[in-house]
mmCIF file of C-alpha atoms in Angstrom:
data_model
loop_
_atom_site.group_PDB
_atom_site.id
_atom_site.type_symbol
_atom_site.label_atom_id
_atom_site.label_comp_id
_atom_site.label_asym_id
_atom_site.label_seq_id
_atom_site.Cartn_x
_atom_site.Cartn_y
_atom_site.Cartn_z
ATOM 1 C CA UNK A 1 13.291 -7.120 5.566
ATOM 2 C CA UNK A 2 9.691 -7.615 6.516
ATOM 3 C CA UNK A 3 8.695 -6.883 3.064
ATOM 4 C CA UNK A 4 10.925 -9.347 1.486
ATOM 5 C CA UNK A 5 9.711 -11.990 3.709
ATOM 6 C CA UNK A 6 6.004 -11.544 2.585
ATOM 7 C CA UNK A 7 4.622 -14.318 0.142
ATOM 8 C CA UNK A 8 4.947 -13.598 -3.700
ATOM 9 C CA UNK A 9 1.124 -12.802 -3.911
ATOM 10 C CA UNK A 10 1.509 -9.998 -1.212
ATOM 11 C CA UNK A 11 4.592 -8.415 -3.008
ATOM 12 C CA UNK A 12 2.986 -8.729 -6.575
ATOM 13 C CA UNK A 13 0.653 -5.880 -5.711
ATOM 14 C CA UNK A 14 3.866 -3.584 -5.666
ATOM 15 C CA UNK A 15 5.503 -5.226 -8.796
ATOM 16 C CA UNK A 16 6.177 -2.701 -11.467
ATOM 17 C CA UNK A 17 8.973 -1.529 -13.923
ATOM 18 C CA UNK A 18 7.096 1.919 -14.373
ATOM 19 C CA UNK A 19 9.553 4.653 -13.589
ATOM 20 C CA UNK A 20 6.850 6.904 -12.730
ATOM 21 C CA UNK A 21 5.514 5.232 -9.791
ATOM 22 C CA UNK A 22 6.561 6.282 -6.374
ATOM 23 C CA UNK A 23 6.690 2.707 -4.868
ATOM 24 C CA UNK A 24 7.666 -0.360 -6.695
ATOM 25 C CA UNK A 25 9.048 -3.725 -6.226
ATOM 26 C CA UNK A 26 11.015 -5.759 -8.799
ATOM 27 C CA UNK A 27 13.631 -8.227 -9.386
ATOM 28 C CA UNK A 28 16.741 -7.815 -11.405
ATOM 29 C CA UNK A 29 15.735 -4.309 -11.992
ATOM 30 C CA UNK A 30 17.729 -3.849 -15.448
ATOM 31 C CA UNK A 31 16.978 -7.313 -16.576
ATOM 32 C CA UNK A 32 16.101 -6.149 -20.283
ATOM 33 C CA UNK A 33 18.935 -3.567 -20.471
ATOM 34 C CA UNK A 34 21.928 -5.428 -18.928
ATOM 35 C CA UNK A 35 23.872 -8.284 -20.254
ATOM 36 C CA UNK A 36 24.064 -9.702 -16.821
ATOM 37 C CA UNK A 37 21.252 -10.078 -14.281
ATOM 38 C CA UNK A 38 21.195 -8.752 -10.833
ATOM 39 C CA UNK A 39 20.274 -11.618 -8.353
ATOM 40 C CA UNK A 40 18.396 -9.379 -6.255
ATOM 41 C CA UNK A 41 14.954 -8.177 -5.204
ATOM 42 C CA UNK A 42 14.270 -4.529 -4.606
ATOM 43 C CA UNK A 43 11.606 -2.458 -2.927
ATOM 44 C CA UNK A 44 12.092 1.226 -3.939
ATOM 45 C CA UNK A 45 10.364 4.465 -2.743
ATOM 46 C CA UNK A 46 10.843 7.710 -4.268
ATOM 47 C CA UNK A 47 9.938 10.280 -1.360
ATOM 48 C CA UNK A 48 8.814 13.598 -2.724
ATOM 49 C CA UNK A 49 6.222 16.214 -1.621
ATOM 50 C CA UNK A 50 3.668 14.524 -3.682
ATOM 51 C CA UNK A 51 4.139 10.960 -2.421
ATOM 52 C CA UNK A 52 1.105 9.444 -0.270
ATOM 53 C CA UNK A 53 2.555 7.452 2.600
ATOM 54 C CA UNK A 54 -0.297 5.257 2.134
ATOM 55 C CA UNK A 55 1.327 3.834 -1.071
ATOM 56 C CA UNK A 56 4.105 2.193 0.982
ATOM 57 C CA UNK A 57 3.479 -1.408 1.962
ATOM 58 C CA UNK A 58 1.627 -1.601 5.238
ATOM 59 C CA UNK A 59 4.114 -4.105 6.966
ATOM 60 C CA UNK A 60 6.967 -1.654 6.734
ATOM 61 C CA UNK A 61 5.583 1.693 6.235
ATOM 62 C CA UNK A 62 6.189 3.034 9.819
ATOM 63 C CA UNK A 63 9.752 1.688 9.600
ATOM 64 C CA UNK A 64 10.244 3.296 6.047
ATOM 65 C CA UNK A 65 8.800 6.730 7.139
ATOM 66 C CA UNK A 66 11.070 6.794 10.380
ATOM 67 C CA UNK A 67 14.179 5.766 8.521
ATOM 68 C CA UNK A 68 13.598 8.474 5.780
ATOM 69 C CA UNK A 69 12.914 11.160 8.576
ATOM 70 C CA UNK A 70 16.184 10.318 10.277
ATOM 71 C CA UNK A 71 18.199 10.099 7.115
ATOM 72 C CA UNK A 72 16.698 13.301 6.029
ATOM 73 C CA UNK A 73 17.807 14.946 9.468
ATOM 74 C CA UNK A 74 21.445 13.648 8.707
ATOM 75 C CA UNK A 75 21.311 14.944 5.319
ATOM 76 C CA UNK A 76 20.502 18.379 6.452
ATOM 77 C CA UNK A 77 23.236 18.450 8.700
ATOM 78 C CA UNK A 78 25.791 17.311 6.244
ATOM 79 C CA UNK A 79 24.454 19.928 3.627
ATOM 80 C CA UNK A 80 25.241 22.700 6.275
ATOM 81 C CA UNK A 81 28.524 21.238 7.182
ATOM 82 C CA UNK A 82 29.768 20.687 3.531
ATOM 83 C CA UNK A 83 28.501 24.257 2.695
ATOM 84 C CA UNK A 84 30.346 25.710 5.463
ATOM 85 C CA UNK A 85 33.613 23.533 4.661
ATOM 86 C CA UNK A 86 33.361 25.144 1.297
ATOM 87 C CA UNK A 87 33.207 28.650 2.410
ATOM 88 C CA UNK A 88 29.716 29.130 1.553
ATOM 89 C CA UNK A 89 26.420 30.028 3.534
ATOM 90 C CA UNK A 90 25.387 27.039 5.626
ATOM 91 C CA UNK A 91 21.876 26.786 3.588
ATOM 92 C CA UNK A 92 23.729 26.965 0.166
ATOM 93 C CA UNK A 93 23.491 23.289 -0.832
ATOM 94 C CA UNK A 94 19.879 22.972 0.490
ATOM 95 C CA UNK A 95 18.646 26.164 -1.268
ATOM 96 C CA UNK A 96 20.112 24.633 -4.674
ATOM 97 C CA UNK A 97 17.946 21.738 -4.066
ATOM 98 C CA UNK A 98 20.815 19.318 -3.806
ATOM 99 C CA UNK A 99 18.553 16.897 -1.956
ATOM 100 C CA UNK A 100 15.302 17.205 -4.024
ATOM 101 C CA UNK A 101 15.593 13.615 -5.273
ATOM 102 C CA UNK A 102 15.372 11.094 -2.455
ATOM 103 C CA UNK A 103 15.065 7.203 -3.005
ATOM 104 C CA UNK A 104 15.081 4.745 -0.500
ATOM 105 C CA UNK A 105 15.890 1.146 -2.018
ATOM 106 C CA UNK A 106 15.764 -1.814 0.236
ATOM 107 C CA UNK A 107 17.587 -4.775 -1.677
ATOM 108 C CA UNK A 108 17.242 -8.638 -0.779
ATOM 109 C CA UNK A 109 19.744 -11.084 -2.104
ATOM 110 C CA UNK A 110 18.067 -14.406 -2.113
ATOM 111 C CA UNK A 111 20.087 -17.653 -2.235
ATOM 112 C CA UNK A 112 21.035 -18.426 -5.912
ATOM 113 C CA UNK A 113 20.112 -21.838 -7.001
ATOM 114 C CA UNK A 114 23.390 -21.902 -9.039
ATOM 115 C CA UNK A 115 26.025 -19.811 -7.021
ATOM 116 C CA UNK A 116 28.999 -21.044 -9.117
ATOM 117 C CA UNK A 117 27.352 -19.208 -12.144
ATOM 118 C CA UNK A 118 27.286 -15.696 -10.219
ATOM 119 C CA UNK A 119 30.161 -13.164 -9.678
ATOM 120 C CA UNK A 120 28.317 -10.914 -7.556
ATOM 121 C CA UNK A 121 26.837 -7.504 -8.438
ATOM 122 C CA UNK A 122 27.978 -5.792 -11.633
ATOM 123 C CA UNK A 123 29.451 -2.314 -11.866
ATOM 124 C CA UNK A 124 27.019 0.479 -11.046
ATOM 125 C CA UNK A 125 26.928 4.012 -9.947
ATOM 126 C CA UNK A 126 24.717 6.021 -7.713
ATOM 127 C CA UNK A 127 24.360 9.423 -9.442
ATOM 128 C CA UNK A 128 23.063 11.538 -6.681
ATOM 129 C CA UNK A 129 24.601 14.115 -4.347
ATOM 130 C CA UNK A 130 24.504 11.897 -1.213
ATOM 131 C CA UNK A 131 24.213 8.194 -1.306
#
């Protein structure tokens, strides 16, 4: 929330549609590919072993790192439980890198100036192991 409450100039530093960037901010993320526009702003962070935490916005860096740490603890526990429930060694899902891709996306849905023209979010999928 703190990031989305920044002024446009402060957020502009992070604006990008480059899929290779670890941290990026944009509006209507698939604006040029979809027949409908998402009425949303998103700050997204790809957490991997190479990401420099200094790339995260300073206004929410500590919160994002803390959230990521707690989510990864939960993910490890869920992977162990799911592996065991499937009759596999508890480390099975972790060992096949099922949690290698880690994306944190924080969405903001600002008020739409013409709400009668919106229907909500279009259909989408989250193609990852745990969402």
